[in-house]
Coordinates of C-alpha atoms in Angstrom, one line a residue:
M1 CA -8.1 64.0 51.4
I2 CA -7.4 67.1 49.1
K3 CA -7.7 69.4 52.2
R4 CA -5.2 67.3 54.1
F5 CA -2.8 67.4 51.1
K6 CA -3.1 71.2 50.8
L7 CA -2.4 71.5 54.6
V8 CA 0.8 69.3 54.4
L9 CA 1.9 71.3 51.3
S10 CA 1.4 74.5 53.2
K11 CA 3.5 73.3 56.1
I12 CA 6.3 72.2 53.8
R13 CA 6.3 75.7 52.2
I14 CA 6.5 77.3 55.6
T15 CA 9.3 75.0 56.7
M16 CA 11.3 75.7 53.4
K17 CA 10.9 79.5 53.9
Q18 CA 12.2 79.1 57.5
T19 CA 15.1 77.1 56.3
V20 CA 16.0 79.7 53.6
V21 CA 15.7 82.5 56.1
R22 CA 18.0 80.6 58.5
I23 CA 20.5 80.0 55.7
I24 CA 20.5 83.7 54.7
L25 CA 20.9 84.7 58.4
L26 CA 23.8 82.3 58.8
L27 CA 25.5 83.6 55.6
C28 CA 25.0 87.2 56.7
T29 CA 26.5 86.3 60.1
C30 CA 29.5 84.7 58.5
F31 CA 29.9 87.6 56.2
L32 CA 29.7 90.1 59.0
W33 CA 32.1 88.0 61.1
S34 CA 34.5 87.9 58.1
C35 CA 34.3 91.7 57.8
N36 CA 34.9 92.2 61.5
S37 CA 37.6 89.6 61.9
N38 CA 40.2 92.2 61.1
R39 CA 39.4 93.9 64.3
T40 CA 41.0 97.0 65.9
F41 CA 43.3 96.4 68.9
T42 CA 43.9 98.7 72.0
E43 CA 47.3 99.4 73.3
R44 CA 46.6 97.5 76.5
E45 CA 46.1 94.3 74.5
L46 CA 49.7 94.5 73.2
A47 CA 52.5 92.8 75.1
L48 CA 55.6 94.2 73.5
V49 CA 58.6 93.6 75.8
P50 CA 60.9 95.4 75.5
Q51 CA 58.7 98.4 74.8
V52 CA 59.4 100.0 71.4
Q53 CA 60.8 103.4 70.9
K54 CA 57.8 104.9 69.0
M55 CA 54.5 103.4 68.1
T56 CA 51.3 104.6 66.4
L57 CA 48.4 102.2 66.7
G58 CA 45.9 102.4 63.9
Q59 CA 42.5 100.9 63.0
S60 CA 41.8 97.4 61.9
S61 CA 44.4 94.6 61.5
F62 CA 46.4 92.4 59.1
R63 CA 45.5 88.8 58.8
F64 CA 48.0 86.0 58.2
K65 CA 46.6 83.2 56.1
K66 CA 47.8 80.4 53.9
S67 CA 48.3 82.7 50.9
T68 CA 50.5 85.1 53.0
G69 CA 54.1 85.1 52.0
F70 CA 57.4 86.8 52.9
V71 CA 59.2 88.7 50.1
V72 CA 62.9 89.2 51.0
E73 CA 65.9 90.6 49.2
N74 CA 68.7 88.1 50.0
A75 CA 69.7 84.9 51.7
E76 CA 70.2 86.4 55.2
Q77 CA 66.7 87.9 55.2
E78 CA 65.4 84.6 53.9
V79 CA 66.7 82.8 57.0
I80 CA 65.2 85.4 59.3
A81 CA 61.8 85.2 57.6
G82 CA 62.0 81.5 57.6
Q83 CA 62.2 81.3 61.3
L84 CA 58.8 82.9 61.7
A85 CA 57.4 80.9 58.8
S86 CA 58.5 77.7 60.5
M87 CA 56.6 78.8 63.7
F88 CA 53.4 79.1 61.6
E89 CA 54.0 75.6 60.2
K90 CA 54.1 74.1 63.7
A91 CA 51.3 76.2 65.2
A92 CA 48.9 76.7 62.3
G93 CA 49.6 73.7 60.2
W94 CA 50.6 75.8 57.1
K95 CA 53.8 77.5 56.2
P96 CA 54.0 80.9 54.5
Q97 CA 56.2 80.9 51.5
V98 CA 59.5 82.8 51.6
I99 CA 60.4 84.3 48.3
V100 CA 63.7 86.0 47.4
G101 CA 62.7 88.9 45.1
G102 CA 59.2 89.3 43.7
G103 CA 56.7 91.9 42.7
E104 CA 54.2 93.8 44.9
S105 CA 51.0 92.1 45.8
S106 CA 48.5 92.2 48.7
N107 CA 48.7 90.2 52.0
Q108 CA 52.5 89.9 51.9
V109 CA 55.3 90.7 54.4
Y110 CA 58.1 92.7 52.6
F111 CA 61.7 93.1 53.8
K112 CA 63.2 96.3 52.5
T113 CA 66.7 97.6 53.1
E114 CA 66.9 101.1 54.5
P115 CA 70.6 102.2 54.7
S116 CA 70.0 105.2 56.9
L117 CA 69.0 103.1 59.9
G118 CA 71.3 102.0 62.7
E119 CA 72.7 98.5 62.9
E120 CA 70.0 97.1 65.1
A121 CA 67.2 99.5 64.2
Y122 CA 64.1 98.7 62.3
L123 CA 60.8 100.1 61.0
L124 CA 57.7 98.0 61.1
D125 CA 54.6 99.2 59.2
V126 CA 51.5 97.0 59.5
K127 CA 48.6 97.9 57.2
K128 CA 45.4 96.0 56.6
N129 CA 46.6 94.6 53.3
G130 CA 50.4 94.2 53.9
I131 CA 53.4 94.5 56.2
I132 CA 56.7 96.2 55.5
I133 CA 59.9 95.7 57.6
K134 CA 62.8 98.1 56.9
A135 CA 66.3 97.8 58.3
A136 CA 69.9 98.5 57.3
Q137 CA 71.4 95.3 58.7
P138 CA 70.2 91.7 59.2
A139 CA 70.0 92.3 63.0
G140 CA 67.4 95.0 62.4
F141 CA 65.2 92.7 60.4
F142 CA 65.6 90.0 63.1
Y143 CA 64.4 92.4 65.8
G144 CA 61.5 93.6 63.6
I145 CA 60.4 89.9 63.3
Q146 CA 60.6 89.5 67.0
T147 CA 58.3 92.4 67.5
L148 CA 56.0 91.0 64.8
R149 CA 56.1 87.7 66.6
Q150 CA 55.0 89.4 69.9
L151 CA 52.1 91.1 68.0
L152 CA 50.8 87.7 66.9
P153 CA 48.5 85.6 69.1
A154 CA 50.4 83.7 71.8
E155 CA 49.4 80.5 70.1
I156 CA 52.2 81.1 67.6
E157 CA 54.6 79.9 70.3
N158 CA 53.6 76.2 70.7
N159 CA 53.7 73.3 68.4
P160 CA 50.2 71.8 68.5
T161 CA 48.2 72.9 65.5
H162 CA 45.5 75.5 66.3
E163 CA 42.8 75.4 63.6
N164 CA 40.5 78.1 65.1
V165 CA 43.0 80.8 65.7
D166 CA 42.6 84.1 63.8
W167 CA 46.2 85.1 63.1
L168 CA 45.7 88.9 63.4
V169 CA 48.3 91.6 63.8
P170 CA 47.1 95.1 64.7
V171 CA 47.6 97.9 62.2
V172 CA 50.6 99.7 63.7
S173 CA 53.6 101.8 62.7
I174 CA 56.7 101.2 64.8
S175 CA 60.1 102.9 64.8
D176 CA 62.6 101.2 67.1
S177 CA 66.2 100.8 68.1
P178 CA 68.1 99.9 71.2
S179 CA 69.4 102.4 73.8
F180 CA 72.5 100.2 74.6
K181 CA 74.6 97.9 72.4
W182 CA 75.3 95.4 75.2
R183 CA 72.2 93.6 76.5
G184 CA 73.7 90.6 78.2
Y185 CA 73.0 87.4 80.2
M186 CA 75.5 85.1 81.7
L187 CA 74.9 81.4 82.6
D188 CA 77.3 79.6 85.0
V189 CA 77.7 76.1 83.6
S190 CA 80.5 75.2 85.9
R191 CA 78.7 75.0 89.3
H192 CA 76.0 72.9 87.5
F193 CA 76.3 71.6 84.0
F194 CA 73.5 72.2 81.5
P195 CA 73.4 70.0 78.3
K196 CA 73.7 71.6 74.9
E197 CA 69.9 71.3 74.3
D198 CA 69.3 73.5 77.3
I199 CA 71.7 76.1 76.1
L200 CA 70.0 76.2 72.7
R201 CA 66.6 76.6 74.4
M202 CA 67.9 79.5 76.5
I203 CA 69.2 81.2 73.4
D204 CA 65.8 80.9 71.8
N205 CA 64.1 82.5 74.9
L206 CA 66.7 85.2 75.2
S207 CA 66.3 86.2 71.6
L208 CA 62.6 86.8 72.1
H209 CA 63.6 89.6 74.5
K210 CA 66.2 91.1 72.1
I211 CA 69.1 90.1 74.3
N212 CA 72.3 90.1 72.2
R213 CA 75.1 88.9 74.4
F214 CA 75.3 85.4 76.0
Q215 CA 78.3 84.7 78.3
L216 CA 79.1 81.1 79.2
H217 CA 81.0 80.8 82.5
L218 CA 82.8 77.7 81.3
V219 CA 85.5 77.4 83.9
D220 CA 85.5 77.4 87.7
G221 CA 86.7 75.3 90.6
N222 CA 83.7 73.0 90.3
G223 CA 84.1 71.9 86.7
W224 CA 85.9 72.6 83.4
R225 CA 83.2 72.6 80.6
I226 CA 85.0 72.9 77.3
E227 CA 87.0 70.4 75.3
I228 CA 90.6 71.5 74.7
K229 CA 92.2 69.0 72.3
K230 CA 95.8 69.8 73.3
Y231 CA 95.0 69.2 77.0
P232 CA 92.5 66.3 77.1
K233 CA 92.8 65.9 80.9
L234 CA 90.9 69.2 81.3
T235 CA 87.7 67.3 80.5
E236 CA 88.8 63.8 81.4
I237 CA 89.5 64.9 85.0
G238 CA 88.5 68.6 85.3
A239 CA 84.9 68.1 84.1
W240 CA 83.9 65.7 86.8
R241 CA 83.5 65.9 90.6
V242 CA 82.2 63.6 93.3
N243 CA 78.4 63.7 93.7
R244 CA 77.4 65.6 96.8
E245 CA 74.2 66.9 95.3
D246 CA 72.3 65.7 98.4
K247 CA 74.2 68.2 100.6
Y248 CA 74.1 71.9 101.1
W249 CA 76.5 73.7 98.7
G250 CA 78.7 75.3 101.3
S251 CA 79.1 72.1 103.4
R252 CA 80.2 69.5 100.9
P253 CA 83.2 67.4 101.9
K254 CA 86.0 67.3 99.3
Q255 CA 86.7 64.1 97.3
Q256 CA 88.2 61.4 99.4
P257 CA 90.8 58.9 98.3
G258 CA 89.2 56.0 96.4
E259 CA 86.1 58.0 95.5
K260 CA 85.1 58.3 91.9
A261 CA 84.1 61.6 90.3
T262 CA 80.9 61.0 88.4
Y263 CA 79.0 64.3 88.4
G264 CA 79.5 66.8 85.6
G265 CA 79.9 67.0 81.8
F266 CA 81.4 69.2 79.1
Y267 CA 80.8 70.6 75.6
T268 CA 82.8 69.1 72.8
Q269 CA 84.2 71.5 70.3
E270 CA 81.4 70.4 67.9
D271 CA 78.9 71.3 70.5
I272 CA 80.4 74.7 70.9
K273 CA 80.4 75.3 67.1
E274 CA 76.7 74.3 67.1
I275 CA 75.9 76.6 70.0
V276 CA 77.7 79.5 68.4
A277 CA 76.1 79.1 65.0
Y278 CA 72.6 78.7 66.6
A279 CA 73.1 81.9 68.6
Q280 CA 74.5 83.8 65.5
S281 CA 71.3 82.9 63.6
R282 CA 69.4 84.7 66.4
Y283 CA 71.9 87.7 66.5
I284 CA 73.3 86.7 69.9
T285 CA 77.1 86.7 70.4
V286 CA 78.3 83.9 72.7
I287 CA 81.2 85.1 74.9
P288 CA 83.4 82.5 76.5
E289 CA 84.8 83.0 80.0
I290 CA 88.0 81.1 80.9
E291 CA 88.8 82.0 84.6
M292 CA 92.3 83.0 85.6
P293 CA 94.4 83.4 87.7
A294 CA 92.0 81.9 90.3
H295 CA 88.7 80.0 90.3
N296 CA 90.6 77.2 88.5
T297 CA 90.8 74.2 90.7
S298 CA 89.2 72.0 88.0
A299 CA 92.2 72.9 85.7
L300 CA 94.8 72.3 88.4
A301 CA 93.2 68.9 89.3
A302 CA 94.1 67.9 85.7
Y303 CA 97.4 69.7 85.4
P304 CA 98.8 70.5 88.9
Q305 CA 102.2 71.5 87.5
F306 CA 100.8 74.9 86.6
S307 CA 100.1 75.7 90.3
C308 CA 102.5 77.2 92.9
T309 CA 102.5 74.0 95.0
G310 CA 102.3 71.1 92.5
G311 CA 99.1 69.7 94.1
P312 CA 97.5 67.3 94.3
F313 CA 94.0 68.9 93.7
T314 CA 90.5 67.5 93.2
V315 CA 87.6 69.2 91.5
L316 CA 85.5 71.0 94.2
P317 CA 82.1 69.4 94.8
G318 CA 80.7 72.5 96.4
G319 CA 81.5 75.8 98.1
S320 CA 84.9 76.4 99.7
W321 CA 86.3 79.6 101.1
P322 CA 88.9 81.0 100.8
I323 CA 90.0 79.3 97.5
T324 CA 93.7 79.7 97.5
D325 CA 94.3 77.5 94.4
I326 CA 95.8 79.7 91.8
Y327 CA 98.0 79.5 88.6
C328 CA 101.6 80.2 89.3
A329 CA 102.5 83.6 87.9
G330 CA 106.2 82.9 88.2
N331 CA 106.2 79.9 85.9
D332 CA 106.5 80.7 82.2
S333 CA 104.9 77.3 81.3
T334 CA 101.7 78.5 83.0
F335 CA 101.4 81.2 80.4
L336 CA 102.2 78.8 77.5
F337 CA 99.5 76.5 78.8
L338 CA 96.9 79.4 79.0
Q339 CA 97.9 80.6 75.5
D340 CA 97.3 77.2 74.1
V341 CA 93.9 77.0 75.8
L342 CA 92.9 80.5 74.6
S343 CA 94.1 79.7 71.1
E344 CA 91.6 76.9 70.8
V345 CA 88.9 78.9 72.5
I346 CA 89.4 81.9 70.2
D347 CA 89.2 79.5 67.2
L348 CA 85.8 78.4 68.4
F349 CA 84.3 81.7 69.4
P350 CA 84.2 84.6 66.9
S351 CA 83.3 87.0 69.7
K352 CA 85.3 90.2 69.8
Y353 CA 85.6 89.8 73.6
I354 CA 87.2 87.0 75.5
H355 CA 86.4 87.0 79.2
I356 CA 89.2 85.9 81.5
G357 CA 87.5 86.4 84.9
G358 CA 90.2 87.8 87.1
D359 CA 88.1 88.0 90.2
E360 CA 88.6 86.9 93.8
A361 CA 92.3 85.9 93.3
D362 CA 93.5 84.9 96.8
K363 CA 97.3 85.5 96.7
T364 CA 98.3 83.4 99.7
E365 CA 100.3 81.0 97.5
W366 CA 101.9 83.8 95.5
K367 CA 103.3 85.2 98.8
K368 CA 105.0 81.9 99.6
C369 CA 106.0 80.8 96.1
P370 CA 109.7 81.3 95.2
K371 CA 109.0 81.6 91.5
C372 CA 106.4 84.3 92.1
K373 CA 108.7 86.2 94.4
K374 CA 111.4 86.0 91.7
R375 CA 108.9 87.3 89.1
I376 CA 108.0 90.3 91.3
K377 CA 111.7 91.2 91.7
A378 CA 112.6 90.7 88.1
E379 CA 109.7 92.8 86.8
G380 CA 110.2 95.5 89.4
L381 CA 106.7 95.0 90.8
K382 CA 105.6 96.4 94.1
D383 CA 103.7 93.5 95.5
E384 CA 101.3 90.6 94.7
G385 CA 98.6 93.1 93.6
E386 CA 100.9 94.3 90.8
L387 CA 101.8 90.7 90.1
Q388 CA 98.1 90.1 89.2
S389 CA 98.2 93.1 87.0
Y390 CA 101.3 91.7 85.3
F391 CA 99.5 88.4 84.8
I392 CA 96.4 90.0 83.2
K393 CA 98.5 92.3 81.0
R394 CA 100.5 89.4 79.7
I395 CA 97.4 87.5 78.9
E396 CA 95.8 90.7 77.3
K397 CA 98.9 91.1 75.0
F398 CA 98.3 87.5 73.7
I399 CA 94.5 88.1 73.3
N400 CA 95.2 91.3 71.4
S401 CA 97.6 89.5 69.1
K402 CA 94.7 87.4 68.0
G403 CA 92.6 90.4 67.2
R404 CA 90.4 90.2 70.3
V405 CA 89.7 92.3 73.4
L406 CA 90.2 91.1 77.0
L407 CA 87.1 91.4 79.2
G408 CA 87.4 90.9 82.9
W409 CA 85.6 91.4 86.2
D410 CA 86.4 94.7 88.0
E411 CA 89.3 93.2 90.0
I412 CA 91.4 93.6 86.9
L413 CA 91.7 97.2 87.9
E414 CA 93.8 96.3 90.9
G415 CA 97.5 97.0 90.3
G416 CA 96.8 98.8 87.1
L417 CA 94.3 98.2 84.3
P418 CA 95.6 96.5 81.1
P419 CA 95.8 99.1 78.2
Q420 CA 92.9 97.9 76.0
A421 CA 90.8 95.9 78.5
T422 CA 87.0 96.2 78.9
V423 CA 85.7 96.0 82.5
M424 CA 82.6 94.1 83.7
S425 CA 81.7 95.8 87.0
W426 CA 80.1 93.4 89.5
R427 CA 81.1 94.8 92.9
G428 CA 78.6 97.7 92.5
T429 CA 79.3 100.2 89.8
Q430 CA 82.4 101.8 91.2
G431 CA 84.8 99.7 89.1
G432 CA 82.9 100.7 86.0
I433 CA 83.0 104.3 87.0
D434 CA 86.7 104.2 87.5
A435 CA 87.4 102.3 84.3
S436 CA 85.2 104.6 82.1
R437 CA 86.9 107.7 83.5
Q438 CA 90.2 106.1 82.4
G439 CA 88.8 105.8 78.9
H440 CA 88.0 102.1 79.0
D441 CA 84.7 100.5 77.9
V442 CA 82.6 99.0 80.6
V443 CA 79.6 96.6 81.1
M444 CA 77.7 97.2 84.2
S445 CA 76.7 94.1 86.1
P446 CA 76.4 95.1 89.7
E447 CA 75.3 92.4 92.2
V448 CA 72.3 94.6 93.0
P449 CA 70.2 94.2 90.9
C450 CA 71.8 92.2 88.2
Y451 CA 72.6 88.9 90.0
F452 CA 69.8 86.6 89.2
D453 CA 71.0 84.0 91.7
H454 CA 69.6 86.2 94.4
Y455 CA 66.1 85.8 95.7
Q456 CA 63.2 87.5 93.8
G457 CA 60.5 87.2 96.5
P458 CA 59.9 86.4 100.1
K459 CA 62.5 83.9 101.2
D460 CA 60.1 81.6 103.0
Q461 CA 58.1 81.3 99.7
E462 CA 61.1 80.8 97.3
P463 CA 63.5 78.0 96.6
M464 CA 67.0 78.3 98.1
A465 CA 69.0 81.1 96.5
F466 CA 72.1 83.1 97.1
G467 CA 72.5 86.4 98.8
G468 CA 69.9 89.1 99.0
C469 CA 66.8 89.9 97.1
N470 CA 66.7 91.4 93.6
L471 CA 63.0 92.1 92.9
L472 CA 61.6 92.4 89.4
S473 CA 60.8 96.1 90.0
E474 CA 64.4 96.8 91.1
V475 CA 65.7 95.2 87.9
Y476 CA 63.3 97.3 85.9
K477 CA 64.5 100.5 87.4
F478 CA 68.2 99.8 86.8
D479 CA 70.1 102.5 84.8
P480 CA 73.6 101.3 83.7
V481 CA 74.9 104.8 83.4
P482 CA 75.8 106.2 86.9
K483 CA 74.8 109.8 87.6
E484 CA 78.4 110.5 88.6
L485 CA 79.7 110.1 85.1
D486 CA 80.0 113.1 82.7
K487 CA 79.0 112.7 79.1
E488 CA 82.4 111.7 77.8
A489 CA 82.8 108.9 80.4
A490 CA 79.2 107.8 79.9
K491 CA 80.0 107.0 76.3
H492 CA 82.1 104.1 77.5
V493 CA 79.2 102.3 79.2
L494 CA 78.3 99.7 76.6
G495 CA 75.3 98.4 78.5
A496 CA 74.6 95.9 81.2
Q497 CA 74.4 92.2 81.9
A498 CA 72.4 89.8 84.2
N499 CA 74.4 87.0 85.8
L500 CA 73.0 83.7 86.9
W501 CA 75.4 81.8 89.2
T502 CA 74.3 78.3 89.7
E503 CA 75.4 77.1 93.2
F504 CA 71.7 76.6 94.0
V505 CA 70.4 76.1 90.5
P506 CA 70.8 72.3 89.8
N507 CA 68.7 72.0 86.6
F508 CA 67.5 74.0 83.6
K509 CA 63.9 74.5 84.8
H510 CA 65.3 76.1 87.9
A511 CA 67.5 78.3 85.8
E512 CA 64.5 79.4 83.8
Y513 CA 62.7 80.2 87.1
M514 CA 65.5 82.4 88.2
T515 CA 65.8 84.1 84.8
F516 CA 62.3 84.9 83.8
P517 CA 60.6 87.4 83.9
R518 CA 63.5 89.3 85.4
I519 CA 65.4 89.2 82.1
A520 CA 62.4 90.9 80.5
A521 CA 62.7 93.8 82.9
L522 CA 66.4 94.1 82.2
A523 CA 65.8 93.9 78.5
E524 CA 63.4 96.8 78.6
A525 CA 65.8 98.8 80.8
L526 CA 68.5 98.4 78.2
W527 CA 66.5 98.5 74.9
S528 CA 63.8 101.1 75.5
P529 CA 64.5 104.8 75.9
K530 CA 63.9 106.3 79.3
E531 CA 60.9 108.4 78.1
V532 CA 58.9 105.2 77.5
H533 CA 59.8 103.5 80.7
S534 CA 56.7 103.0 82.9
W535 CA 56.4 100.3 85.6
D536 CA 52.6 100.3 85.4
S537 CA 52.8 99.8 81.7
F538 CA 55.4 97.1 82.0
W539 CA 53.4 95.3 84.7
N540 CA 50.4 95.1 82.5
R541 CA 52.5 93.9 79.5
I542 CA 54.3 91.3 81.6
Q543 CA 51.0 89.7 82.6
L544 CA 50.2 89.2 78.9
L545 CA 53.8 88.1 78.1
Q546 CA 53.5 85.4 80.7
K547 CA 50.7 83.8 78.7
R548 CA 53.3 83.6 75.9
Y549 CA 55.7 82.0 78.4
D550 CA 53.0 79.4 79.1
R551 CA 52.8 78.6 75.5
I552 CA 56.5 78.3 75.1
G553 CA 56.8 76.2 78.2
I554 CA 59.1 78.6 80.1
N555 CA 59.2 77.9 83.9
Y556 CA 58.9 81.5 85.0
S557 CA 58.6 83.0 88.5
K558 CA 55.4 84.5 89.7
S559 CA 57.0 86.0 92.8
A560 CA 56.3 89.6 91.7
S561 CA 52.6 88.9 91.8
K562 CA 52.7 87.8 95.5
I563 CA 51.1 90.5 97.7
A564 CA 52.5 91.0 101.2
V565 CA 49.9 92.4 103.6
Q566 CA 51.2 94.1 106.7
A567 CA 49.0 95.6 109.5
Q568 CA 50.1 99.0 110.7
S569 CA 48.5 101.3 113.3
E570 CA 47.8 104.9 112.4
P571 CA 48.2 107.8 114.8
A572 CA 44.9 109.1 116.0
N573 CA 45.7 112.7 115.0
S574 CA 46.8 111.9 111.5
N575 CA 45.3 113.9 108.6
K576 CA 44.2 112.0 105.6

């Protein structure tokens, strides 16, 4: 009996020893894991898009945790830091504290003003025990935060709480600033209307890529999209068309007598204020485009008295060419109407630039209109081409009187460029070349490769699109400064802009598909200096960035990843 008791006791001791050893091993493993959790990253693991100007990657990493805080200097910085802190709250389940002022301590993110830096420049210094972001202006701090956001795990982007994510940022030193001040994107909301919530979502996604100009094409023949209180029929009538969405864009019959116009929508002035404020908080300027003298059937359907013929007109349900509907340039009431419209628009948009279109103005009606003929004679104009120049110059004078700058498509060069106008060159780059040589600022937006309504892959594998094919690689290679320009003229190139026309883009998911990842390629072409441009590097980073897109929920195109295989015979005497 005693022997059995001793044997059992011996086994208990052995078991206890094994348990203690296991506990010790587990504690050691946890300790070692904790020590190694601040791991060192390689450059190929980073997906910074656009690529930064200068970067030195170090050893180890900084770890965000519940005790991490943001220490800022003022209310503007507080808002910027709060945006990233709110992302942690949704993704991690805890929110870093944002403090205005405060002493130095470890594991904090510090905002520090550095007056010597440019308006959008920033310095980001990540060490194992703290992070410092330096900038001269709020925009620089915002872009520093966007870079920090891209250095964090992709899980930061989506709302479900992730309890097992190690929120590490590599130790790195970054000095960064943009190459061009205009990094733009235009969305056509006339051909197809996108609700306010979609516009806000697009602003969010553009800001990730450091895009800073967002043009809204608010007016065209297919719909008037902005409330003008003095002229309520612009939205009561002009915002709606008959529903022909089941038919091909270019073969949609016009509205017939007795048919109701039910397809469309518009933004109230309160919507516009919210959109503008939301964009401002992400350092994006929203630029309104109010088309004139053509592309305005939606306005003439509401107020036909401002046309040459008096109408009647109906909002176009689809494509129609040529579009001869045009404002009457010989009627002074036309200009009073447009000044009233622009006054309300200018009050809503703080943008320095007001885009007035000016493209594709068919002058058939001007040639027949007695009032337009009289205007040509009275003003000593040569022809209808100079009448368009007269029209644009008269509008520019009004816009300038409001402290703003007129921006128009390159057709505004025809008949003589308005004195202070800025040109957006879409018919290639020649319009921009001519304008910059005349001392005017220009934004390059050539159809190739900046029109995102064009195909981005094999046509038989892509949804219906417009025109040719603008591949991701072609967008990436784009240089907005033509080689023909000398240094003085090149100074007038503000940057470039991508345009998404929406004839074949019926909903927001489709708009995302046509935009991403091509906007990432353009963002890098405009932000990053030429010496860091590398297609191979970008291609690696875009694969990683797409994982972030997945987390955000962006419906991006994968066309660039499609491989086309073509068999080709090789001459027998070829030398390899």
